[in-house]
Amino acid sequence: MAAVAATSCAAVAQAQAQAATAAVPAACKGTLYLTFDTGSQSQAEFIAQTLRRHHIKATFFMANEKTINGDYSLDPSWAPFWKSLVADGHAFGSHTFDHVYAKRDLADGKIEMKPQFGANGGKLLAWTPQQYCDEINRVEQRFHTLTGAHLDPFWRAPGGHLTPHTLAAGQACGYAHVAWADAGFSGDELPSDKWPNQMLLKRELANVRDGDILIAHLGIWSRKDPWAPAVLEPLISGLEKKGFCFATLREHPAYKAAAEKAKGKSPGPFDLVSTGRKQPTS
């Protein structure tokens, strides 16, 4: 019996070792950068659990968006979620606090903006570049209040809508803009009747290449057949089988130096009151 037990234990140990080896590619054939923007938050916990299961670290771009719970994604009620992601080792960037769309640069040097949320939601406003910088940095202040951590020096314009003035404003207050690869567009914002999940999965698996930045959301209000439950797991598994590894934007060649320099610090001016600045309102 002792011999049989010893053999069984050895077999189990060998199987566990083989499973562990299979779960981690011997060598990466390329690195991909998963990024997630806030949204309805309907898939937030599912996405976080999937990343934990695969031991993947991603980068999250945050705005204070209305959620399926009736609150907002940077309300205190979301502090445990964001704290858990900090503990998991993910990276974080600003998506502007009120999810503000840049419309166009104006002749007087200001920028025409349209916040989606907040007191000025839906209104067209004219902001100075400094006001836009402060809007980017509001996320840093709230994130630090919720988690005790700081953002990384990254930001992403809602909708990817950039103008020369908004790009310069972000750079001036310490944030590098992050877009995404065409092949890395998940399509989770597209209507599911015209763009079913299997079509999106097949397209992304076939087209992403080494170094690509991928984008998806933590939930999309308008998509009837949610993307994440159907696509995220097979997408990650399929890319891992191809030999891809995953990293945060802290490791991306274009952002690594800035991330190292800002490590443990606020990317922009942390206290708007002490600098004499006002929150953007008009």
CSV table of C-alpha atoms in Angstrom, one decimal:
chain,number,residue,atom,x,y,z
A,1,MET,CA,0.0,0.0,0.0
A,2,ALA,CA,2.9,2.4,0.9
A,3,ALA,CA,4.4,1.8,-2.6
A,4,VAL,CA,1.1,2.4,-4.3
A,5,ALA,CA,0.6,5.6,-2.3
A,6,ALA,CA,4.1,6.8,-3.1
A,7,THR,CA,3.5,6.1,-6.8
A,8,SER,CA,0.2,8.0,-6.7
A,9,CYS,CA,1.8,11.0,-5.0
A,10,ALA,CA,4.6,11.0,-7.5
A,11,ALA,CA,2.1,10.9,-10.4
A,12,VAL,CA,0.1,13.8,-8.9
A,13,ALA,CA,3.2,15.9,-8.4
A,14,GLN,CA,4.3,15.2,-11.9
A,15,ALA,CA,0.9,16.2,-13.3
A,16,GLN,CA,0.9,19.4,-11.3
A,17,ALA,CA,4.3,20.3,-12.5
A,18,GLN,CA,3.3,19.6,-16.1
A,19,ALA,CA,0.2,21.8,-15.7
A,20,ALA,CA,2.2,24.6,-14.2
A,21,THR,CA,4.7,24.4,-17.1
A,22,ALA,CA,2.0,24.4,-19.7
A,23,ALA,CA,0.3,27.4,-18.2
A,24,VAL,CA,3.4,29.6,-18.7
A,25,PRO,CA,4.9,29.8,-22.2
A,26,ALA,CA,8.5,28.8,-22.3
A,27,ALA,CA,9.3,32.1,-24.1
A,28,CYS,CA,7.1,34.9,-25.2
A,29,LYS,CA,6.8,35.3,-28.9
A,30,GLY,CA,5.4,38.7,-28.4
A,31,THR,CA,3.9,41.1,-25.8
A,32,LEU,CA,0.4,42.5,-25.9
A,33,TYR,CA,-1.1,45.2,-23.7
A,34,LEU,CA,-4.6,44.8,-22.5
A,35,THR,CA,-6.4,48.0,-21.6
A,36,PHE,CA,-9.9,48.6,-20.3
A,37,ASP,CA,-11.9,51.8,-20.1
A,38,THR,CA,-14.7,52.3,-17.6
A,39,GLY,CA,-18.3,52.1,-18.7
A,40,SER,CA,-21.5,50.7,-17.3
A,41,GLN,CA,-19.3,48.4,-15.1
A,42,SER,CA,-21.6,45.5,-15.8
A,43,GLN,CA,-18.6,43.3,-16.6
A,44,ALA,CA,-16.1,44.8,-14.2
A,45,GLU,CA,-16.0,41.9,-11.7
A,46,PHE,CA,-16.0,39.3,-14.5
A,47,ILE,CA,-13.1,40.9,-16.2
A,48,ALA,CA,-11.1,41.3,-12.9
A,49,GLN,CA,-11.7,37.6,-12.1
A,50,THR,CA,-10.7,36.5,-15.6
A,51,LEU,CA,-7.4,38.4,-15.4
A,52,ARG,CA,-6.7,36.9,-12.0
A,53,ARG,CA,-7.3,33.4,-13.3
A,54,HIS,CA,-4.8,34.0,-16.1
A,55,HIS,CA,-2.3,35.9,-13.9
A,56,ILE,CA,-2.5,38.8,-16.3
A,57,LYS,CA,-1.9,42.5,-15.5
A,58,ALA,CA,-3.7,45.1,-17.5
A,59,THR,CA,-4.1,48.9,-17.6
A,60,PHE,CA,-7.4,50.6,-16.7
A,61,PHE,CA,-8.4,54.0,-17.8
A,62,MET,CA,-11.0,55.6,-15.5
A,63,ALA,CA,-13.7,58.1,-15.7
A,64,ASN,CA,-16.6,58.7,-13.3
A,65,GLU,CA,-19.3,57.0,-15.4
A,66,LYS,CA,-22.8,56.0,-14.4
A,67,THR,CA,-23.0,52.3,-13.6
A,68,ILE,CA,-25.7,49.6,-13.6
A,69,ASN,CA,-25.8,50.0,-9.8
A,70,GLY,CA,-27.2,53.5,-10.1
A,71,ASP,CA,-23.9,55.0,-8.8
A,72,TYR,CA,-20.8,56.2,-10.5
A,73,SER,CA,-17.6,54.3,-11.2
A,74,LEU,CA,-15.4,56.6,-9.0
A,75,ASP,CA,-17.9,56.8,-6.1
A,76,PRO,CA,-16.8,55.5,-2.7
A,77,SER,CA,-18.9,52.4,-3.4
A,78,TRP,CA,-16.3,51.3,-6.0
A,79,ALA,CA,-13.3,51.8,-3.7
A,80,PRO,CA,-13.1,48.0,-2.8
A,81,PHE,CA,-13.1,47.1,-6.5
A,82,TRP,CA,-10.3,49.6,-7.4
A,83,LYS,CA,-8.3,48.7,-4.3
A,84,SER,CA,-8.4,45.0,-5.3
A,85,LEU,CA,-7.1,45.9,-8.8
A,86,VAL,CA,-4.3,47.9,-7.2
A,87,ALA,CA,-3.4,44.9,-5.0
A,88,ASP,CA,-3.4,42.7,-8.2
A,89,GLY,CA,-0.7,44.9,-9.7
A,90,HIS,CA,-2.6,46.5,-12.5
A,91,ALA,CA,-1.8,50.0,-14.0
A,92,PHE,CA,-4.1,52.9,-14.1
A,93,GLY,CA,-4.7,56.0,-16.2
A,94,SER,CA,-7.1,58.9,-16.6
A,95,HIS,CA,-10.0,58.9,-19.0
A,96,THR,CA,-11.1,62.4,-17.9
A,97,PHE,CA,-13.3,62.6,-14.8
A,98,ASP,CA,-16.6,63.4,-16.5
A,99,HIS,CA,-15.8,61.4,-19.7
A,100,VAL,CA,-15.3,64.7,-21.6
A,101,TYR,CA,-15.3,64.6,-25.4
A,102,ALA,CA,-13.0,67.0,-27.2
A,103,LYS,CA,-14.9,68.5,-30.2
A,104,ARG,CA,-12.4,71.0,-31.7
A,105,ASP,CA,-9.7,73.6,-31.1
A,106,LEU,CA,-11.0,77.1,-31.1
A,107,ALA,CA,-9.3,80.2,-32.6
A,108,ASP,CA,-8.7,81.8,-29.3
A,109,GLY,CA,-6.7,78.9,-28.0
A,110,LYS,CA,-9.5,77.3,-26.1
A,111,ILE,CA,-11.0,73.9,-26.7
A,112,GLU,CA,-14.6,73.0,-27.4
A,113,MET,CA,-15.6,70.2,-25.0
A,114,LYS,CA,-18.7,68.1,-24.3
A,115,PRO,CA,-18.8,66.3,-20.9
A,116,GLN,CA,-20.9,63.2,-20.9
A,117,PHE,CA,-21.4,63.2,-17.1
A,118,GLY,CA,-21.3,65.7,-14.2
A,119,ALA,CA,-23.0,69.0,-13.7
A,120,ASN,CA,-22.3,70.0,-17.3
A,121,GLY,CA,-23.2,66.7,-18.9
A,122,GLY,CA,-24.3,67.2,-22.5
A,123,LYS,CA,-23.3,70.9,-22.7
A,124,LEU,CA,-20.8,72.4,-25.1
A,125,LEU,CA,-18.1,74.3,-23.2
A,126,ALA,CA,-15.1,76.3,-24.1
A,127,TRP,CA,-12.1,75.3,-21.9
A,128,THR,CA,-8.6,76.6,-21.7
A,129,PRO,CA,-5.8,73.9,-22.0
A,130,GLN,CA,-5.2,74.3,-18.3
A,131,GLN,CA,-8.8,73.5,-17.5
A,132,TYR,CA,-8.5,70.4,-19.6
A,133,CYS,CA,-5.3,69.4,-17.8
A,134,ASP,CA,-7.2,69.8,-14.5
A,135,GLU,CA,-10.0,67.6,-15.8
A,136,ILE,CA,-7.5,64.8,-16.6
A,137,ASN,CA,-6.0,65.2,-13.1
A,138,ARG,CA,-9.3,65.1,-11.2
A,139,VAL,CA,-9.2,61.3,-11.8
A,140,GLU,CA,-5.8,61.1,-10.0
A,141,GLN,CA,-7.2,63.0,-7.0
A,142,ARG,CA,-10.3,60.7,-6.7
A,143,PHE,CA,-8.3,57.5,-7.3
A,144,HIS,CA,-5.8,58.5,-4.6
A,145,THR,CA,-8.7,59.2,-2.2
A,146,LEU,CA,-10.3,55.8,-2.9
A,147,THR,CA,-7.2,53.6,-2.9
A,148,GLY,CA,-4.2,55.5,-1.5
A,149,ALA,CA,-2.4,54.8,-4.8
A,150,HIS,CA,-1.5,57.2,-7.6
A,151,LEU,CA,-2.3,57.0,-11.3
A,152,ASP,CA,0.4,56.1,-13.8
A,153,PRO,CA,1.3,59.0,-16.2
A,154,PHE,CA,-1.2,57.8,-18.9
A,155,TRP,CA,-4.4,59.2,-20.2
A,156,ARG,CA,-6.9,58.3,-22.9
A,157,ALA,CA,-9.3,60.7,-24.6
A,158,PRO,CA,-12.9,59.5,-24.6
A,159,GLY,CA,-13.7,58.1,-28.0
A,160,GLY,CA,-10.0,58.6,-28.9
A,161,HIS,CA,-11.0,62.2,-29.9
A,162,LEU,CA,-7.8,64.2,-29.8
A,163,THR,CA,-7.0,67.7,-30.9
A,164,PRO,CA,-3.6,69.4,-30.9
A,165,HIS,CA,-4.6,71.5,-27.9
A,166,THR,CA,-5.8,68.5,-25.8
A,167,LEU,CA,-2.7,66.5,-26.6
A,168,ALA,CA,-0.5,69.3,-25.6
A,169,ALA,CA,-2.5,69.9,-22.4
A,170,GLY,CA,-2.1,66.3,-21.4
A,171,GLN,CA,1.7,66.4,-22.0
A,172,ALA,CA,2.0,69.7,-20.1
A,173,CYS,CA,0.5,68.3,-16.9
A,174,GLY,CA,2.5,65.0,-17.0
A,175,TYR,CA,0.3,62.5,-18.9
A,176,ALA,CA,1.1,60.7,-22.1
A,177,HIS,CA,-1.8,59.9,-24.3
A,178,VAL,CA,-2.5,56.2,-25.1
A,179,ALA,CA,-4.5,55.1,-28.1
A,180,TRP,CA,-4.8,51.5,-29.4
A,181,ALA,CA,-4.0,49.4,-32.4
A,182,ASP,CA,-6.6,49.0,-35.1
A,183,ALA,CA,-6.3,45.2,-34.7
A,184,GLY,CA,-6.7,45.6,-30.9
A,185,PHE,CA,-10.1,47.3,-31.1
A,186,SER,CA,-12.4,44.8,-29.4
A,187,GLY,CA,-15.6,46.1,-31.0
A,188,ASP,CA,-17.5,45.8,-27.8
A,189,GLU,CA,-19.1,49.2,-28.5
A,190,LEU,CA,-20.6,47.9,-31.8
A,191,PRO,CA,-24.2,46.6,-32.1
A,192,SER,CA,-24.2,42.9,-31.4
A,193,ASP,CA,-26.7,42.1,-34.2
A,194,LYS,CA,-24.3,43.3,-36.8
A,195,TRP,CA,-21.1,42.4,-35.0
A,196,PRO,CA,-21.7,39.1,-33.1
A,197,ASN,CA,-19.1,38.1,-30.5
A,198,GLN,CA,-17.7,35.2,-32.4
A,199,MET,CA,-17.0,37.5,-35.4
A,200,LEU,CA,-15.2,39.9,-33.1
A,201,LEU,CA,-13.2,37.1,-31.4
A,202,LYS,CA,-12.1,35.6,-34.7
A,203,ARG,CA,-11.1,39.0,-36.1
A,204,GLU,CA,-9.0,39.9,-33.1
A,205,LEU,CA,-7.3,36.5,-32.8
A,206,ALA,CA,-6.3,36.7,-36.5
A,207,ASN,CA,-5.0,40.2,-36.6
A,208,VAL,CA,-3.2,41.3,-33.4
A,209,ARG,CA,0.5,41.5,-33.5
A,210,ASP,CA,3.4,41.8,-31.1
A,211,GLY,CA,3.3,45.2,-29.3
A,212,ASP,CA,-0.3,45.9,-30.0
A,213,ILE,CA,-2.4,47.8,-27.4
A,214,LEU,CA,-5.9,46.2,-27.1
A,215,ILE,CA,-9.0,48.0,-25.9
A,216,ALA,CA,-12.3,46.9,-24.3
A,217,HIS,CA,-14.6,48.4,-21.7
A,218,LEU,CA,-15.9,47.3,-18.3
A,219,GLY,CA,-19.4,47.2,-19.7
A,220,ILE,CA,-21.3,48.9,-22.6
A,221,TRP,CA,-24.9,50.1,-22.1
A,222,SER,CA,-25.9,49.7,-25.7
A,223,ARG,CA,-24.6,46.2,-26.6
A,224,LYS,CA,-27.3,43.7,-26.1
A,225,ASP,CA,-25.0,40.6,-26.1
A,226,PRO,CA,-22.2,41.5,-23.8
A,227,TRP,CA,-18.7,41.1,-25.2
A,228,ALA,CA,-16.7,40.1,-22.1
A,229,PRO,CA,-18.5,36.9,-21.0
A,230,ALA,CA,-18.3,35.4,-24.6
A,231,VAL,CA,-15.0,36.8,-25.8
A,232,LEU,CA,-12.4,37.6,-23.1
A,233,GLU,CA,-11.6,34.1,-21.9
A,234,PRO,CA,-11.2,32.5,-25.4
A,235,LEU,CA,-9.4,35.6,-26.6
A,236,ILE,CA,-6.8,35.4,-23.8
A,237,SER,CA,-6.5,31.6,-24.2
A,238,GLY,CA,-6.1,31.8,-27.9
A,239,LEU,CA,-3.5,34.5,-27.7
A,240,GLU,CA,-1.6,32.6,-25.0
A,241,LYS,CA,-1.6,29.5,-27.3
A,242,LYS,CA,0.0,31.6,-30.0
A,243,GLY,CA,2.8,32.4,-27.5
A,244,PHE,CA,1.8,35.9,-26.6
A,245,CYS,CA,2.5,37.3,-23.1
A,246,PHE,CA,0.7,40.3,-21.5
A,247,ALA,CA,2.0,43.3,-19.7
A,248,THR,CA,0.8,46.7,-18.4
A,249,LEU,CA,1.7,49.9,-20.2
A,250,ARG,CA,4.4,50.4,-17.5
A,251,GLU,CA,6.4,47.9,-19.6
A,252,HIS,CA,5.6,49.4,-23.0
A,253,PRO,CA,8.7,50.8,-24.7
A,254,ALA,CA,6.9,54.1,-25.4
A,255,TYR,CA,5.8,54.6,-21.8
A,256,LYS,CA,8.2,52.7,-19.6
A,257,ALA,CA,10.6,55.6,-18.8
A,258,ALA,CA,7.8,58.0,-17.9
A,259,ALA,CA,6.2,55.3,-15.7
A,260,GLU,CA,9.4,54.7,-13.9
A,261,LYS,CA,10.0,58.4,-13.3
A,262,ALA,CA,6.5,58.9,-11.9
A,263,LYS,CA,6.4,55.7,-9.8
A,264,GLY,CA,4.8,56.3,-6.5
A,265,LYS,CA,4.0,60.0,-7.3
A,266,SER,CA,1.1,62.0,-8.8
A,267,PRO,CA,1.7,62.5,-12.5
A,268,GLY,CA,0.2,66.0,-12.4
A,269,PRO,CA,-0.3,68.7,-9.7
A,270,PHE,CA,-2.0,66.8,-6.9
A,271,ASP,CA,-3.8,69.6,-5.1
A,272,LEU,CA,-5.6,72.0,-7.4
A,273,VAL,CA,-6.5,74.2,-4.4
A,274,SER,CA,-2.8,74.8,-3.4
A,275,THR,CA,-1.9,75.6,-7.0
A,276,GLY,CA,-4.7,78.2,-7.3
A,277,ARG,CA,-6.6,76.3,-10.0
A,278,LYS,CA,-10.3,75.8,-10.1
A,279,GLN,CA,-12.2,72.7,-11.2
A,280,PRO,CA,-13.4,73.2,-14.8
A,281,THR,CA,-17.0,74.2,-14.9
A,282,SER,CA,-17.4,76.3,-18.0
